[in-house]
Structure formats: C-alpha cells, structure tokens
Amino acid sequence: MKRRSFFKVGVLGGAAAVLTPKDLFAAQTTLIKDSEIKNASKPIVLSTWSHGLEANKGAWSVLENKGSSLDAVMKGAMVTESDRSNRSVGISGMPDRTGHVTLDACIMDSEGRSGAVGFVEGFEHPIQIAREVMEQTPHAMLVGKGAEIFAKQLGFKKLKSPISEVKKEYKEWIKKNPELVVKPIINHENHDTIGILAMDSEGKISGSCTTSGWAYKMPGRLGDSPIIGAGLFIDNEVGGAVATGLGEAIIRIAGSHTVVECMRNGMSPEEACKEAVNRIIRKNKDLTGLQCGFIALDKDGNYGAYSVYNGFNIAVKSIDKEELIDSAYDRKW
Ligand code: ASP
C-alpha cells in the first residue's frame, strides 16, 4: 500500500506542473498495472497432497467468479469427498478396525466462525454438514449419532457404507490382522486428508479439512482433522494453516493454531510450519513413520509448507499458477 500511495502522489504532484493529458493517461495505466501486480496473489487456493490439484479446480471455479473463500474451500473439499478413487477422504476412504468408514471434517471462515463433524458414516459430504453446524447451530462440533440426526433433518441422504471395494479390502485385511485392540501401525500410506486454504479477491481467508482418518484406527477415534486449532485454524488478521498426518501428534501441539501464532509473531508461512514440525519432533521420541505436514497462507498471500518426512506436497492455484510443489521437510524416509 505504502509504495502504491507514494507512487500515486508522486505522479499527480508532477502532473500538475509538467504532464500533458497523454502523459496522465499513461501514468494512470501504470497505476492500474501496479495495483494488479499487488493483487496477483489473490485470489489463491492451496491444498494438501496431489489430490489437491483437483480440489483446487473446484475451489477456483468459485474464486474466479469473485465467490467467497468460504464457498471455495467447501466446493474444493466436496470434489475430493466425491472422488471414489480416493482412499483417504469421503465414503471411499479407509475403514476403522471394525470395517466402518467414519468421517471427520471441519470448516472455518474469516470471521472466526467454525463448524465440525466427527465420526459420521455414509454421508457424501461431511464438509457440508460441518458448514451447517457452523451456520445453523450454536455449536462448534457434532459427532456420531447426533451429527447424523442433524444431517438427516437437513435433508442429507445417508448412503450405503462401506462401499463394496472398501468392504472387500477390509475382509482381506482383517484376516491378516484379527486383533481388534492393537496399536495401529503408522505409516505414510495409511494417512492422507484434504486440507484447503483459500483467500478470495476481498482478502478473506477460509479453510476446510475432511478425512476418513487413520486407516484401521480404533473405533471411536477422532484425529486432528475435525478439531479447530489442531487440523485447521484461521485468523484473518494473520492467515491460516491446515494439517495432515498423524492426528494424535498434531492435536498434542495444537498444530494449526501454533502455525498461525508463529506467523503472528513474525515468522514466514514456511518458518511457522517448520516450528510446528520441530515441536512434534521434540515431543515424540519415536518418529518411525510419524509423518505430519502443515501448509500455511498469510494475509498477504504468501504461503509455505513443512513436513517431518519428504513426500508431502502442496497444490497451488492462483491467477498465474497451477502446480504441485514439494514441501520442505526435516528428514527422508
Ligand atoms: N490427520 C488425519 C488423521 O489423523 C489423517 C491424515 O491426514 O493422514 O485422522
């Protein structure tokens, strides 16, 4: 802003004395270009993992039509939730140790409003139910039966779950893993979540996060993804962050809130994500397979990502970019 105002005063100050109408027109054109460059970073949408590329397309269809970041992050999440080839989000996601696919989601907007659902089964779009929790109820989170009753009251259809592919895979898996109460194995293949951050053309930031959670988790387990402050956090004065990976480790450091607070204290998005990852590393003696990653967006449209291990990536879409970038990381698998 400062540079732009300075430039404007400089041009107009000079114009009174020496510039012709033609010069003035040229000067105005320069000013318009300058403002376009400054706004080049918005709108913007960022998503976790490679499935974020498709999610970003959904979000972008809202942002490019001057829609709100809230609508954009919901639409992006819905793309992944409906992708039946996706095994970590939506009803085609991975089941728990009893064969149930239980879904968690949350959403947060630039006003600091939020809604979440946890442990719901058979709904195509948990993210929409989370938004309804935010908009229609005095609560921040509904889980299990209560969330499902609420969803049905709103007219959301309950689908058959698990779908046949998931059922088939589960049957194979349970034969080899008959113990129901064991510490589930952690590795990067049984994790993934879609987390989305978007800033619209008005500079408003919103975020969403939706997942089937840790594959073969114990029944009743909630991860970080539906928990505001852990899986997602937005403060429009600063920016937003979203997490993926081993939810228990993310919850224990209030991950996404930590990232946003680090940005508030002056860190860049990548430095802030790195600080959160470092806390996870310091607090977990055994890091075998413990993958966690964060992405962050600040209010100026700068973004960054950091993960414990390599292999995490961030999908970016803005007016002049559509790409998948490898996150910075602490160590190699
Ligand atoms: N964070 C999710 C959870 O712990 C899973 C993931 O992102 O891989 O449920």
Short mmCIF file of C-alpha atoms and ligand atoms in Angstrom, two decimals:
data_model
loop_
_atom_site.label_atom_id
_atom_site.label_comp_id
_atom_site.label_asym_id
_atom_site.label_seq_id
_atom_site.Cartn_x
_atom_site.Cartn_y
_atom_site.Cartn_z
CA MET A 1 0.00 0.00 0.00
CA LYS A 2 2.69 2.46 1.01
CA ARG A 3 4.66 2.10 -2.19
CA ARG A 4 1.50 2.45 -4.24
CA SER A 5 0.30 5.62 -2.44
CA PHE A 6 3.75 7.14 -2.72
CA PHE A 7 3.78 6.46 -6.43
CA LYS A 8 0.33 7.99 -6.87
CA VAL A 9 1.22 11.19 -5.03
CA GLY A 10 4.45 11.44 -6.99
CA VAL A 11 2.68 11.18 -10.35
CA LEU A 12 -0.12 13.59 -9.51
CA GLY A 13 2.23 16.07 -7.88
CA GLY A 14 4.33 16.15 -11.04
CA ALA A 15 1.26 16.10 -13.29
CA ALA A 16 0.01 19.49 -12.15
CA ALA A 17 3.21 21.14 -13.33
CA VAL A 18 4.51 19.26 -16.38
CA LEU A 19 2.34 16.31 -17.62
CA THR A 20 0.15 16.54 -20.75
CA PRO A 21 -3.24 14.66 -20.87
CA LYS A 22 -1.48 11.91 -22.83
CA ASP A 23 1.16 11.56 -20.09
CA LEU A 24 -1.58 11.49 -17.50
CA PHE A 25 -3.33 8.65 -19.31
CA ALA A 26 -0.05 6.73 -19.45
CA ALA A 27 0.56 7.38 -15.76
CA GLN A 28 -2.93 6.11 -14.90
CA THR A 29 -2.33 2.96 -16.89
CA THR A 30 0.84 2.39 -14.91
CA LEU A 31 -1.10 2.79 -11.68
CA ILE A 32 -3.68 0.19 -12.71
CA LYS A 33 -0.95 -2.25 -13.61
CA ASP A 34 0.75 -1.66 -10.28
CA SER A 35 -2.42 -2.46 -8.37
CA GLU A 36 -2.91 -5.60 -10.45
CA ILE A 37 0.56 -6.78 -9.58
CA LYS A 38 -0.03 -6.17 -5.91
CA ASN A 39 -3.19 -8.24 -6.02
CA ALA A 40 -1.61 -11.00 -8.08
CA SER A 41 -1.56 -13.26 -5.02
CA LYS A 42 -5.30 -13.15 -4.57
CA PRO A 43 -7.43 -14.98 -5.07
CA ILE A 44 -5.40 -18.05 -4.22
CA VAL A 45 -6.11 -21.59 -3.08
CA LEU A 46 -3.76 -24.15 -1.54
CA SER A 47 -4.47 -27.79 -0.80
CA THR A 48 -2.67 -30.74 0.73
CA TRP A 49 -1.29 -33.59 -1.38
CA SER A 50 -1.67 -34.29 -5.08
CA HIS A 51 -5.44 -34.77 -4.82
CA GLY A 52 -5.36 -31.05 -4.02
CA LEU A 53 -4.89 -30.28 -7.72
CA GLU A 54 -8.45 -31.39 -8.50
CA ALA A 55 -9.81 -29.86 -5.31
CA ASN A 56 -8.19 -26.56 -6.25
CA LYS A 57 -10.01 -26.61 -9.59
CA GLY A 58 -13.31 -26.86 -7.74
CA ALA A 59 -12.33 -24.05 -5.37
CA TRP A 60 -11.04 -21.92 -8.24
CA SER A 61 -14.38 -22.11 -10.09
CA VAL A 62 -15.79 -20.17 -7.12
CA LEU A 63 -12.86 -17.78 -6.62
CA GLU A 64 -12.52 -16.77 -10.27
CA ASN A 65 -16.16 -15.69 -10.25
CA LYS A 66 -15.50 -13.47 -7.23
CA GLY A 67 -17.08 -16.01 -4.89
CA SER A 68 -16.19 -16.18 -1.23
CA SER A 69 -13.28 -18.17 0.19
CA LEU A 70 -15.81 -19.99 2.38
CA ASP A 71 -17.73 -21.30 -0.64
CA ALA A 72 -14.44 -22.09 -2.37
CA VAL A 73 -12.97 -24.24 0.42
CA MET A 74 -16.25 -26.11 0.72
CA LYS A 75 -16.51 -26.76 -3.00
CA GLY A 76 -12.87 -27.90 -3.18
CA ALA A 77 -13.38 -30.34 -0.31
CA MET A 78 -16.53 -31.71 -1.96
CA VAL A 79 -14.53 -32.59 -5.10
CA THR A 80 -12.26 -34.89 -3.12
CA GLU A 81 -15.08 -36.26 -0.97
CA SER A 82 -16.87 -37.40 -4.15
CA ASP A 83 -13.79 -38.93 -5.76
CA ARG A 84 -14.37 -42.67 -5.38
CA SER A 85 -10.76 -43.41 -6.32
CA ASN A 86 -9.64 -41.52 -3.23
CA ARG A 87 -8.91 -43.89 -0.35
CA SER A 88 -8.42 -41.36 2.40
CA VAL A 89 -11.31 -38.93 2.12
CA GLY A 90 -15.08 -39.46 1.90
CA ILE A 91 -17.03 -42.71 1.87
CA SER A 92 -14.42 -44.48 -0.28
CA GLY A 93 -11.88 -43.74 2.47
CA MET A 94 -10.20 -46.31 4.68
CA PRO A 95 -12.24 -48.08 7.37
CA ASP A 96 -11.56 -48.44 11.08
CA ARG A 97 -10.59 -51.74 12.67
CA THR A 98 -14.22 -52.88 12.65
CA GLY A 99 -14.79 -52.14 8.97
CA HIS A 100 -16.68 -48.86 9.40
CA VAL A 101 -15.66 -45.80 7.38
CA THR A 102 -16.10 -42.94 9.82
CA LEU A 103 -15.64 -39.42 8.55
CA ASP A 104 -14.40 -36.20 10.15
CA ALA A 105 -14.48 -32.65 8.74
CA CYS A 106 -14.30 -29.02 9.75
CA ILE A 107 -14.55 -25.58 8.21
CA MET A 108 -13.55 -22.12 9.42
CA ASP A 109 -14.07 -18.68 7.90
CA SER A 110 -12.50 -15.23 8.02
CA GLU A 111 -14.86 -14.10 10.79
CA GLY A 112 -13.56 -16.81 13.11
CA ARG A 113 -16.72 -18.87 12.77
CA SER A 114 -16.28 -22.65 12.60
CA GLY A 115 -18.19 -25.91 12.40
CA ALA A 116 -17.16 -29.55 12.57
CA VAL A 117 -18.46 -33.09 12.45
CA GLY A 118 -16.78 -36.25 13.66
CA PHE A 119 -17.45 -39.98 13.46
CA VAL A 120 -20.21 -39.77 10.82
CA GLU A 121 -20.86 -42.62 8.45
CA GLY A 122 -22.36 -42.79 4.97
CA PHE A 123 -22.61 -39.12 4.08
CA GLU A 124 -21.24 -37.95 0.76
CA HIS A 125 -20.21 -34.52 2.04
CA PRO A 126 -19.23 -34.26 5.70
CA ILE A 127 -17.87 -30.80 4.90
CA GLN A 128 -21.38 -29.55 4.07
CA ILE A 129 -22.68 -30.89 7.38
CA ALA A 130 -19.78 -29.15 9.16
CA ARG A 131 -20.77 -25.89 7.49
CA GLU A 132 -24.37 -26.36 8.58
CA VAL A 133 -23.18 -26.93 12.15
CA MET A 134 -21.44 -23.56 11.86
CA GLU A 135 -24.38 -21.77 10.27
CA GLN A 136 -27.44 -23.40 11.82
CA THR A 137 -26.44 -24.34 15.36
CA PRO A 138 -24.94 -22.66 18.41
CA HIS A 139 -22.27 -25.43 18.49
CA ALA A 140 -18.81 -25.86 17.06
CA MET A 141 -18.88 -29.64 16.67
CA LEU A 142 -21.38 -32.50 16.44
CA VAL A 143 -20.28 -36.13 16.43
CA GLY A 144 -21.66 -39.60 15.81
CA LYS A 145 -25.40 -40.24 16.03
CA GLY A 146 -26.23 -36.63 16.91
CA ALA A 147 -24.40 -35.35 13.84
CA GLU A 148 -26.17 -37.91 11.66
CA ILE A 149 -29.62 -36.99 13.03
CA PHE A 150 -28.84 -33.32 12.36
CA ALA A 151 -27.67 -34.13 8.82
CA LYS A 152 -30.80 -36.13 8.05
CA GLN A 153 -33.00 -33.33 9.38
CA LEU A 154 -31.34 -31.05 6.86
CA GLY A 155 -32.12 -33.49 4.06
CA PHE A 156 -28.65 -35.01 3.57
CA LYS A 157 -29.05 -38.59 2.37
CA LYS A 158 -27.38 -41.46 4.16
CA LEU A 159 -25.63 -43.69 1.62
CA LYS A 160 -24.67 -47.33 1.86
CA SER A 161 -21.31 -47.53 3.59
CA PRO A 162 -18.82 -49.08 3.33
CA ILE A 163 -18.85 -49.26 -0.44
CA SER A 164 -18.09 -52.67 -1.95
CA GLU A 165 -14.38 -52.06 -2.72
CA VAL A 166 -13.72 -50.95 0.83
CA LYS A 167 -15.62 -53.97 2.18
CA LYS A 168 -13.59 -56.33 0.01
CA GLU A 169 -10.26 -54.86 1.07
CA TYR A 170 -11.29 -54.83 4.70
CA LYS A 171 -12.17 -58.55 4.59
CA GLU A 172 -8.68 -59.31 3.33
CA TRP A 173 -7.07 -57.04 5.87
CA ILE A 174 -8.94 -58.39 8.90
CA LYS A 175 -7.93 -61.95 8.04
CA LYS A 176 -4.32 -60.90 8.46
CA ASN A 177 -4.97 -58.58 11.40
CA PRO A 178 -7.54 -60.30 13.62
CA GLU A 179 -6.66 -58.45 16.87
CA LEU A 180 -9.08 -55.55 17.31
CA VAL A 181 -7.27 -53.79 20.10
CA VAL A 182 -3.69 -53.31 18.96
CA LYS A 183 -1.68 -50.21 18.37
CA PRO A 184 -2.38 -49.48 14.71
CA ILE A 185 0.69 -49.31 12.54
CA ILE A 186 1.57 -45.78 11.48
CA ASN A 187 2.91 -45.17 8.04
CA HIS A 188 2.57 -42.67 5.29
CA GLU A 189 0.39 -44.96 3.20
CA ASN A 190 -2.44 -45.14 5.69
CA HIS A 191 -2.75 -41.38 6.00
CA ASP A 192 -3.99 -38.52 3.89
CA THR A 193 -6.53 -35.79 4.24
CA ILE A 194 -7.62 -32.92 2.08
CA GLY A 195 -6.92 -29.62 3.79
CA ILE A 196 -7.66 -26.42 1.88
CA LEU A 197 -6.85 -22.75 2.50
CA ALA A 198 -8.22 -20.03 0.24
CA MET A 199 -8.07 -16.26 0.09
CA ASP A 200 -10.73 -14.58 -2.05
CA SER A 201 -10.50 -11.33 -4.00
CA GLU A 202 -11.59 -9.40 -0.90
CA GLY A 203 -8.65 -10.82 1.05
CA LYS A 204 -10.83 -13.05 3.22
CA ILE A 205 -9.28 -16.37 4.23
CA SER A 206 -11.18 -19.58 4.95
CA GLY A 207 -10.16 -23.20 5.38
CA SER A 208 -11.59 -26.70 5.28
CA CYS A 209 -10.38 -30.15 6.20
CA THR A 210 -12.02 -33.55 5.56
CA THR A 211 -10.84 -37.14 6.01
CA SER A 212 -11.67 -40.73 6.80
CA GLY A 213 -8.78 -40.55 9.25
CA TRP A 214 -6.14 -43.05 10.18
CA ALA A 215 -6.69 -46.32 8.32
CA TYR A 216 -7.72 -49.13 10.67
CA LYS A 217 -7.94 -46.76 13.62
CA MET A 218 -9.68 -47.97 16.75
CA PRO A 219 -13.44 -47.40 16.56
CA GLY A 220 -14.44 -44.08 18.09
CA ARG A 221 -11.09 -42.44 17.35
CA LEU A 222 -11.12 -38.79 16.20
CA GLY A 223 -7.97 -37.30 14.75
CA ASP A 224 -6.91 -33.70 14.36
CA SER A 225 -8.88 -33.07 11.17
CA PRO A 226 -12.23 -32.03 12.70
CA ILE A 227 -10.59 -30.16 15.58
CA ILE A 228 -10.25 -26.40 15.22
CA GLY A 229 -6.76 -25.38 16.28
CA ALA A 230 -5.34 -28.82 15.51
CA GLY A 231 -6.34 -29.75 11.94
CA LEU A 232 -7.27 -26.23 10.86
CA PHE A 233 -7.06 -22.68 12.11
CA ILE A 234 -7.83 -19.31 10.54
CA ASP A 235 -7.33 -15.82 11.90
CA ASN A 236 -7.90 -13.32 9.15
CA GLU A 237 -5.64 -10.76 10.85
CA VAL A 238 -2.74 -13.16 10.31
CA GLY A 239 -3.53 -16.07 7.98
CA GLY A 240 -4.46 -19.72 8.14
CA ALA A 241 -2.98 -23.19 8.47
CA VAL A 242 -4.11 -26.75 7.88
CA ALA A 243 -2.54 -30.07 8.86
CA THR A 244 -2.25 -33.63 7.65
CA GLY A 245 -0.58 -36.71 9.02
CA LEU A 246 -0.68 -38.45 12.37
CA GLY A 247 -3.53 -36.62 14.07
CA GLU A 248 -2.55 -37.54 17.62
CA ALA A 249 0.80 -35.75 17.27
CA ILE A 250 -0.88 -32.73 15.68
CA ILE A 251 -3.54 -32.48 18.40
CA ARG A 252 -0.88 -32.60 21.12
CA ILE A 253 0.80 -29.43 19.90
CA ALA A 254 -2.43 -27.68 18.79
CA GLY A 255 -0.72 -27.76 15.38
CA SER A 256 -2.56 -25.36 13.09
CA HIS A 257 -3.08 -22.80 15.84
CA THR A 258 0.63 -22.99 16.61
CA VAL A 259 1.44 -22.24 12.96
CA VAL A 260 -0.86 -19.21 12.87
CA GLU A 261 0.53 -17.85 16.15
CA CYS A 262 4.08 -18.25 14.84
CA MET A 263 3.11 -16.18 11.78
CA ARG A 264 1.56 -13.60 14.11
CA ASN A 265 4.94 -13.37 15.80
CA GLY A 266 6.66 -12.60 12.53
CA MET A 267 7.58 -15.96 11.02
CA SER A 268 7.02 -16.63 7.33
CA PRO A 269 4.46 -19.37 6.49
CA GLU A 270 7.21 -21.93 5.90
CA GLU A 271 9.12 -20.99 9.07
CA ALA A 272 5.89 -21.24 11.06
CA CYS A 273 5.12 -24.71 9.64
CA LYS A 274 8.71 -25.73 10.41
CA GLU A 275 8.38 -24.58 14.02
CA ALA A 276 5.24 -26.73 14.45
CA VAL A 277 7.01 -29.72 12.90
CA ASN A 278 10.01 -29.15 15.18
CA ARG A 279 7.75 -29.24 18.22
CA ILE A 280 6.35 -32.57 17.03
CA ILE A 281 9.87 -33.87 16.52
CA ARG A 282 10.97 -32.73 20.00
CA LYS A 283 7.97 -34.30 21.71
CA ASN A 284 7.98 -37.69 20.00
CA LYS A 285 10.95 -39.90 20.79
CA ASP A 286 9.94 -42.49 18.24
CA LEU A 287 9.47 -40.86 14.87
CA THR A 288 9.26 -44.11 12.96
CA GLY A 289 6.70 -43.49 10.26
CA LEU A 290 5.42 -40.40 12.04
CA GLN A 291 4.57 -38.16 9.14
CA CYS A 292 2.91 -34.79 9.75
CA GLY A 293 2.73 -31.83 7.41
CA PHE A 294 1.37 -28.31 7.57
CA ILE A 295 0.53 -25.74 4.93
CA ALA A 296 0.09 -22.07 5.74
CA LEU A 297 -1.10 -18.92 3.99
CA ASP A 298 -0.57 -15.43 5.35
CA LYS A 299 -2.80 -12.42 4.83
CA ASP A 300 -0.51 -11.09 2.08
CA GLY A 301 -0.91 -14.27 0.04
CA ASN A 302 2.49 -15.74 0.93
CA TYR A 303 2.42 -19.47 1.55
CA GLY A 304 4.63 -22.33 2.63
CA ALA A 305 4.68 -25.91 3.85
CA TYR A 306 6.82 -28.15 6.02
CA SER A 307 6.65 -31.82 6.97
CA VAL A 308 8.51 -34.29 9.15
CA TYR A 309 9.44 -36.51 6.19
CA ASN A 310 9.81 -35.91 2.48
CA GLY A 311 6.93 -36.85 0.21
CA PHE A 312 4.39 -34.26 1.32
CA ASN A 313 3.25 -31.76 -1.25
CA ILE A 314 1.09 -28.71 -1.67
CA ALA A 315 -1.16 -27.91 -4.64
CA VAL A 316 -1.33 -24.19 -5.51
CA LYS A 317 -3.73 -22.35 -7.78
CA SER A 318 -3.77 -18.63 -8.40
CA ILE A 319 -4.31 -16.44 -11.42
CA ASP A 320 -0.93 -17.33 -12.91
CA LYS A 321 -0.12 -20.65 -11.24
CA GLU A 322 -1.37 -24.19 -11.13
CA GLU A 323 1.18 -26.52 -9.63
CA LEU A 324 2.12 -29.18 -7.16
CA ILE A 325 5.11 -28.20 -5.03
CA ASP A 326 7.15 -30.49 -2.80
CA SER A 327 7.05 -29.37 0.79
CA ALA A 328 10.24 -28.59 2.67
CA TYR A 329 10.93 -31.33 5.24
CA ASP A 330 13.09 -32.33 8.16
CA ARG A 331 14.23 -35.80 7.14
CA LYS A 332 13.99 -38.52 4.48
CA TRP A 333 12.01 -41.72 4.86
N1 ASP B 1 -4.77 -36.20 10.05
C1 ASP B 1 -5.64 -37.29 9.74
C2 ASP B 1 -5.98 -38.03 10.98
O1 ASP B 1 -5.12 -38.20 11.83
C3 ASP B 1 -5.13 -38.26 8.75
C4 ASP B 1 -4.17 -37.77 7.74
O2 ASP B 1 -4.07 -36.60 7.46
O3 ASP B 1 -3.46 -38.58 7.17
O4 ASP B 1 -7.09 -38.50 11.08
#
